[in-house]
Coordinates of C-alpha atoms and ligand atoms in Angstrom, one line a residue:
X1 CA 13.2 -21.0 -12.9
X2 CA 11.9 -18.0 -14.8
X3 CA 11.7 -15.1 -12.4
X4 CA 13.1 -12.4 -14.6
X5 CA 9.9 -10.4 -15.0
X6 CA 6.2 -10.9 -15.3
X7 CA 6.6 -10.0 -19.0
X8 CA 8.8 -13.1 -19.5
X9 CA 5.5 -15.0 -19.2
X10 CA 3.4 -15.5 -22.3
X11 CA -0.2 -14.4 -22.9
X12 CA -3.0 -15.7 -20.7
X13 CA -5.0 -18.3 -22.8
X14 CA -8.3 -16.5 -22.5
X15 CA -6.7 -13.3 -23.7
X16 CA -5.0 -15.0 -26.6
X17 CA -8.4 -16.6 -27.5
X18 CA -10.1 -13.2 -27.4
X19 CA -7.5 -11.8 -29.9
X20 CA -8.5 -14.8 -32.1
X21 CA -12.2 -14.1 -31.8
X22 CA -11.6 -10.4 -32.6
X23 CA -10.0 -11.5 -35.8
X24 CA -13.3 -12.6 -37.3
X25 CA -14.4 -10.4 -40.1
X26 CA -13.9 -6.6 -40.5
X27 CA -14.1 -3.8 -38.0
X28 CA -13.4 -0.1 -38.3
X29 CA -9.9 1.0 -37.2
X30 CA -8.6 3.6 -34.7
X31 CA -11.0 2.7 -31.9
X32 CA -14.2 2.9 -34.0
X33 CA -14.9 -0.8 -33.4
X34 CA -17.6 -2.3 -31.2
X35 CA -15.2 -3.7 -28.6
X36 CA -13.5 -0.4 -28.0
X37 CA -16.8 1.3 -27.8
X38 CA -18.1 -0.9 -25.0
X39 CA -14.9 -1.0 -23.1
X40 CA -15.1 2.6 -21.7
X41 CA -18.5 1.7 -20.2
X42 CA -17.0 -1.5 -18.7
X43 CA -14.3 0.5 -17.1
X44 CA -16.9 2.9 -15.7
X45 CA -18.8 0.0 -14.2
X46 CA -15.7 -1.6 -12.7
X47 CA -14.5 1.7 -11.2
X48 CA -18.0 2.9 -10.2
X49 CA -17.2 6.2 -11.9
X50 CA -17.4 7.8 -15.3
X51 CA -14.0 7.6 -16.9
X52 CA -12.3 8.7 -20.1
X53 CA -10.2 5.7 -21.3
X54 CA -7.4 5.7 -23.8
X55 CA -5.8 2.4 -24.8
X56 CA -2.1 2.2 -25.6
X57 CA 0.2 -0.8 -26.2
X58 CA 2.9 0.0 -23.6
X59 CA 3.2 1.1 -20.0
X60 CA 5.7 3.7 -21.0
X61 CA 3.3 5.3 -23.4
X62 CA 0.5 5.2 -20.8
X63 CA 2.7 7.0 -18.2
X64 CA 4.3 9.4 -20.6
X65 CA 1.1 10.4 -22.3
X66 CA -0.9 10.6 -19.1
X67 CA 1.7 12.9 -17.5
X68 CA 2.1 15.0 -20.6
X69 CA -1.7 15.5 -20.4
X70 CA -1.8 16.7 -16.9
X71 CA 1.4 18.7 -16.6
X72 CA 2.5 21.6 -18.8
X73 CA 6.0 21.6 -20.3
X74 CA 7.0 24.1 -17.6
X75 CA 5.5 21.9 -14.9
X76 CA 7.2 19.4 -12.6
X77 CA 6.2 15.8 -11.8
X78 CA 7.3 14.6 -8.4
X79 CA 8.0 10.9 -8.3
X80 CA 10.1 8.4 -6.5
X81 CA 13.8 8.4 -7.6
X82 CA 13.6 4.7 -8.5
X83 CA 10.3 4.6 -10.2
X84 CA 9.9 3.2 -13.7
X85 CA 9.1 6.5 -15.3
X86 CA 12.2 8.2 -13.8
X87 CA 14.6 5.3 -14.5
X88 CA 13.4 3.0 -17.2
X89 CA 11.5 5.1 -19.7
X90 CA 14.4 6.6 -21.6
X91 CA 13.1 10.1 -20.9
X92 CA 9.6 9.4 -22.4
X93 CA 7.7 11.5 -19.9
X94 CA 10.0 14.5 -20.5
X95 CA 9.8 13.9 -24.3
X96 CA 6.1 13.6 -24.5
X97 CA 5.7 16.3 -21.9
X98 CA 7.6 18.8 -24.1
X99 CA 10.4 19.0 -21.5
X100 CA 8.4 18.7 -18.3
X101 CA 10.7 18.1 -15.3
X102 CA 10.7 15.0 -13.2
X103 CA 11.7 15.7 -9.6
X104 CA 12.9 12.5 -8.0
X105 CA 12.2 12.0 -4.3
X106 CA 13.9 9.4 -2.0
X107 CA 12.2 6.9 0.1
X108 CA 12.5 3.4 1.5
X109 CA 11.0 0.5 -0.5
X110 CA 10.3 2.7 -3.5
X111 CA 7.7 4.7 -1.6
X112 CA 7.3 8.4 -1.1
X113 CA 6.5 9.1 2.5
X114 CA 4.0 11.9 3.4
X115 CA 6.8 13.6 5.2
X116 CA 9.1 13.5 2.2
X117 CA 6.4 14.9 -0.1
X118 CA 5.5 17.6 2.4
X119 CA 9.2 18.6 2.7
X120 CA 9.6 18.7 -1.1
X121 CA 6.5 20.9 -1.5
X122 CA 8.0 23.3 1.1
X123 CA 11.4 23.3 -0.6
X124 CA 10.3 23.7 -4.2
X125 CA 9.6 27.1 -5.6
X126 CA 6.3 27.6 -7.5
X127 CA 5.0 30.0 -10.0
X128 CA 6.8 32.7 -12.0
X129 CA 8.9 32.4 -15.1
X130 CA 12.0 31.1 -13.3
X131 CA 11.0 27.8 -12.0
X132 CA 9.1 24.7 -13.0
X133 CA 5.9 24.5 -10.9
X134 CA 4.9 21.2 -9.4
X135 CA 2.0 20.0 -11.5
X136 CA 1.6 16.3 -10.6
X137 CA 2.6 13.6 -8.1
X138 CA 3.2 10.2 -9.6
X139 CA 3.0 7.1 -7.4
X140 CA 3.5 3.5 -8.4
X141 CA 1.1 0.9 -7.1
X142 CA 2.5 -1.7 -6.7
X143 CA 5.9 -0.1 -6.4
X144 CA 9.1 -1.3 -8.1
X145 CA 10.1 -2.8 -4.8
X146 CA 6.9 -4.9 -4.8
X147 CA 5.6 -2.9 -1.9
X148 CA 2.3 -1.1 -1.5
X149 CA 1.1 2.3 -0.5
X150 CA -1.7 1.9 2.1
X151 CA -5.0 3.6 1.2
X152 CA -4.5 6.2 4.0
X153 CA -1.0 7.0 2.6
X154 CA -2.4 7.6 -0.9
X155 CA -5.2 9.8 0.4
X156 CA -2.9 11.9 2.6
X157 CA -0.4 12.3 -0.3
X158 CA -3.3 13.2 -2.7
X159 CA -4.8 15.7 -0.3
X160 CA -1.4 17.5 -0.1
X161 CA -1.0 17.4 -3.8
X162 CA -4.5 18.8 -4.4
X163 CA -4.0 21.5 -1.8
X164 CA -1.1 22.6 -4.0
X165 CA -3.2 22.4 -7.2
X166 CA -1.4 19.3 -8.3
X167 CA -3.0 16.2 -9.8
X168 CA -2.2 12.6 -8.8
X169 CA -1.2 10.0 -11.3
X170 CA -0.7 6.3 -10.4
X171 CA 1.5 4.0 -12.5
X172 CA -0.6 0.9 -12.2
X173 CA 1.5 -1.5 -14.3
X174 CA 0.8 -3.9 -11.4
X175 CA -2.4 -2.3 -10.2
X176 CA -4.3 -5.7 -10.0
X177 CA -1.6 -7.2 -7.8
X178 CA -2.0 -4.3 -5.4
X179 CA -5.8 -4.5 -5.5
X180 CA -6.1 -8.2 -4.6
X181 CA -3.6 -8.0 -1.9
X182 CA -5.3 -5.1 -0.2
X183 CA -8.8 -6.5 -0.9
X184 CA -10.0 -3.2 -2.2
X185 CA -12.5 -2.3 -4.9
X186 CA -11.0 -0.5 -7.9
X187 CA -12.9 2.6 -6.7
X188 CA -11.6 2.4 -3.2
X189 CA -8.0 2.2 -4.4
X190 CA -8.2 5.1 -6.8
X191 CA -10.6 8.1 -7.2
X192 CA -12.0 7.6 -3.7
X193 CA -8.4 8.3 -2.4
X194 CA -7.9 11.2 -4.7
X195 CA -6.2 9.6 -7.7
X196 CA -6.9 11.6 -10.9
X197 CA -5.4 9.5 -13.5
X198 CA -4.4 5.8 -13.6
X199 CA -2.1 4.0 -16.0
X200 CA -4.0 0.7 -15.8
X201 CA -1.7 -2.1 -16.7
X202 CA -2.7 -5.4 -18.3
X203 CA 0.4 -6.5 -20.1
X204 CA 2.2 -7.7 -17.0
X205 CA -1.0 -9.3 -15.8
X206 CA -1.3 -11.5 -18.8
X207 CA -2.1 -9.5 -21.9
X208 CA 0.0 -9.3 -25.1
X209 CA 0.4 -5.5 -25.1
X210 CA -2.4 -3.5 -23.6
X211 CA -2.6 -0.6 -21.1
X212 CA -5.2 2.0 -20.5
X213 CA -5.0 5.6 -19.4
X214 CA -8.0 6.2 -17.2
X215 CA -9.0 9.8 -16.3
X216 CA -11.5 9.9 -13.5
X217 CA -12.7 13.3 -14.6
X218 CA -14.0 12.5 -18.2
X219 CA -13.6 16.2 -19.0
X220 CA -9.9 15.6 -19.2
X221 CA -10.4 13.6 -22.4
X222 CA -10.2 16.9 -24.4
X223 CA -7.0 16.7 -26.5
X224 CA -5.9 13.3 -25.3
X225 CA -7.0 11.5 -28.5
X226 CA -4.8 13.9 -30.5
X227 CA -1.9 13.6 -28.0
X228 CA -2.0 9.8 -28.4
X229 CA -2.1 10.0 -32.2
X230 CA 0.6 12.6 -32.4
X231 CA 2.7 10.5 -30.1
X232 CA 2.4 7.5 -32.4
X233 CA 0.3 5.4 -30.1
X234 CA -3.1 5.3 -31.7
X235 CA -3.3 1.7 -32.9
X236 CA -4.8 1.3 -36.3
X237 CA -6.1 -2.2 -35.6
X238 CA -7.3 -1.0 -32.3
X239 CA -9.9 -3.7 -31.8
X240 CA -7.1 -6.1 -30.9
X241 CA -5.9 -4.0 -28.0
X242 CA -9.4 -3.6 -26.8
X243 CA -10.1 -7.3 -27.1
X244 CA -7.2 -8.0 -24.8
X245 CA -8.5 -5.7 -22.1
X246 CA -12.0 -6.8 -22.5
X247 CA -10.9 -10.4 -21.9
X248 CA -8.6 -9.4 -19.0
X249 CA -11.6 -7.7 -17.3
X250 CA -14.1 -10.4 -18.1
X251 CA -15.2 -12.6 -15.1
X252 CA -12.6 -11.0 -12.9
X253 CA -9.8 -12.7 -14.9
X254 CA -7.4 -9.8 -14.1
X255 CA -8.0 -10.4 -10.3
X256 CA -7.7 -14.1 -10.6
X257 CA -4.4 -13.9 -12.5
X258 CA -3.0 -11.3 -10.1
X259 CA -4.0 -13.4 -7.0
X260 CA -2.2 -16.3 -8.5
X261 CA 1.0 -14.3 -9.2
X262 CA 0.9 -12.9 -5.6
X263 CA 0.4 -16.4 -4.1
X264 CA 3.4 -17.7 -6.1
X265 CA 5.6 -14.8 -4.9
X266 CA 4.5 -15.5 -1.3
X267 CA 5.4 -19.2 -1.8
X268 CA 8.8 -18.3 -3.2
X269 CA 9.5 -15.8 -0.4
X270 CA 8.6 -18.4 2.2
X271 CA 10.8 -21.1 0.6
X272 CA 13.7 -18.7 0.3
X273 CA 13.4 -17.6 3.9
X274 CA 13.5 -21.2 4.9
X275 CA 16.9 -21.7 3.3
X276 CA 18.3 -18.5 4.8
X277 CA 17.4 -15.8 2.2
X278 CA 14.5 -13.8 3.6
X279 CA 12.9 -11.0 1.5
X280 CA 14.5 -7.6 2.2
X281 CA 11.2 -5.8 1.7
X282 CA 7.8 -7.2 2.6
X283 CA 6.3 -9.2 -0.3
X284 CA 3.1 -7.2 -0.9
X285 CA 2.6 -7.9 -4.6
X286 CA 4.3 -10.4 -7.0
X287 CA 7.9 -9.6 -6.5
X288 CA 10.5 -10.9 -4.1
X289 CA 13.9 -9.2 -3.4
X290 CA 16.6 -11.1 -1.6
X291 CA 20.3 -10.9 -0.9
X292 CA 22.3 -13.7 -2.5
X293 CA 26.1 -14.4 -2.1
X294 CA 27.7 -13.6 -5.4
X295 CA 29.0 -17.2 -5.6
X296 CA 25.4 -18.6 -5.2
X297 CA 24.2 -16.1 -7.8
X298 CA 26.8 -17.3 -10.3
X299 CA 25.9 -21.0 -9.8
X300 CA 22.2 -20.3 -10.1
X301 CA 22.7 -18.5 -13.3
X302 CA 24.8 -21.5 -14.5
X303 CA 22.0 -23.8 -13.6
X304 CA 19.7 -21.8 -15.8
X305 CA 17.9 -19.6 -13.3
X306 CA 16.6 -16.3 -14.8
X307 CA 16.3 -13.2 -12.6
X308 CA 17.8 -9.8 -12.5
X309 CA 20.1 -7.9 -10.0
X310 CA 18.6 -4.8 -8.4
X311 CA 20.1 -1.5 -7.4
X312 CA 18.4 0.6 -4.7
X313 CA 19.0 3.4 -2.2
X314 CA 15.9 2.4 -0.3
X315 CA 16.8 -0.7 1.8
X316 CA 15.3 -0.9 5.2
X317 CA 17.4 0.6 8.0
X318 CA 20.1 -1.9 9.1
X319 CA 19.9 -3.9 5.9
X320 CA 23.2 -3.8 3.9
X321 CA 24.5 -5.5 0.8
X322 CA 28.0 -6.7 1.4
X323 CA 30.6 -6.5 -1.4
X324 CA 30.3 -10.3 -1.9
X325 CA 26.5 -10.2 -2.1
X326 CA 24.0 -9.1 -4.7
X327 CA 20.4 -7.9 -4.3
X328 CA 18.2 -9.8 -6.7
X329 CA 14.6 -9.4 -7.9
X330 CA 12.5 -12.4 -8.5
X331 CA 9.1 -11.9 -10.2
X332 CA 6.2 -14.3 -10.2
X333 CA 3.5 -14.1 -12.8
X334 CA 0.1 -15.6 -13.7
X335 CA 2.1 -18.4 -15.4
X336 CA 4.4 -19.3 -12.5
X337 CA 3.7 -22.8 -11.3
X338 CA 3.6 -23.9 -7.7
X339 CA 6.6 -26.2 -8.3
X340 CA 8.8 -23.4 -9.6
X341 CA 9.6 -22.2 -6.1
X342 CA 10.5 -25.7 -5.0
X343 CA 12.8 -26.2 -8.1
X344 CA 14.5 -22.9 -7.4
X345 CA 15.1 -23.7 -3.8
X346 CA 16.4 -27.2 -4.8
X347 CA 18.8 -25.4 -7.1
X348 CA 19.9 -23.2 -4.2
X349 CA 20.5 -26.3 -2.0
X350 CA 22.4 -27.9 -4.9
X351 CA 24.6 -24.9 -5.3
Ligands
PLP1 C1 6.1 -0.1 -12.7 C2 6.2 -0.1 -14.2 N1 5.6 0.8 -14.9 C3 5.6 0.9 -16.2 C4 6.3 -0.1 -16.9 C5 6.3 0.1 -18.4 O1 5.9 -0.9 -19.2 P1 6.4 -1.1 -20.7 O2 7.6 -1.9 -20.7 O3 5.2 -1.8 -21.3 O4 6.6 0.2 -21.3 C6 6.9 -1.2 -16.3 C7 7.6 -2.2 -17.0 O5 8.5 -2.9 -16.5 C8 6.9 -1.2 -14.8 O6 7.5 -2.1 -14.1

């Protein structure tokens, strides 16, 4: 009953094996190894576009370094008020960005609506020495609520951002989960919609610690190698981070693992709904959010279930959390087994 997070799962066996294979012999450090050198080409093939790729070990580093690279210290990054970079990165985007300002926007299900973004652009001052100027829009796909931006939503948001000379960043810690659900190609989900830079996640999908910052305009590579090194995120034994991503991408493993995680989340949501706890948001990736009575929550925890409570301002209209209830987040991963949902629901029945 391990639904705390997708990082509670281990490493996908093929990725672990690739780390072992990369361990044979010697290779130059700092990205001068053969695996790293072929990876950028691989990303370009997968995304059907030239890219500049920079590997880092954490999603926080990917987001913070990417945003620092596209927004000046006097710039603002508009993002959802509950997104990871605003809430869970201990100020890393502001730190790496030399004090750049995050401007949090509200929205149901962790999504920024086109109307909310438009209103923010109208409201926020730009230019001059007195204000931060909006420099980037950051979206999370899949969102922290396990929901998805539709392609037309992203392209409309991106068009508005570009019209205001802003760039578009996507936090793709769960990009693969979104992609397989929407049955889109990587290109159709990113640069074709106007995404300029993607934090491409692999850790939650099954790697040990591997993320990539992908710039769809390779000219943006200028200065990024220095920024990553200066920020302490250029791995010396870089071949091992590259080996993880190479294995993750090989034979569509990343998509297979994400499809499995999504299917497990669907199954869990279905079983929970059947016993009276339907998901509060549509299950569009690998996360399920449900309201549990506090007494049930206590008993499940006593029975060994692992999951986290969740705070949000973005519940759908009409959905309320009563004082004796708790909103919980249940995350499925590549390692979730089909029987896990049954065991969990059995524990609910027992409780
Ligand atoms: C949406 C999202 N972005 C980024 C991250 C950052 O990942 P890390 O913990 O590797 O820094 C997470 C991790 O929970 C996440 O959920």
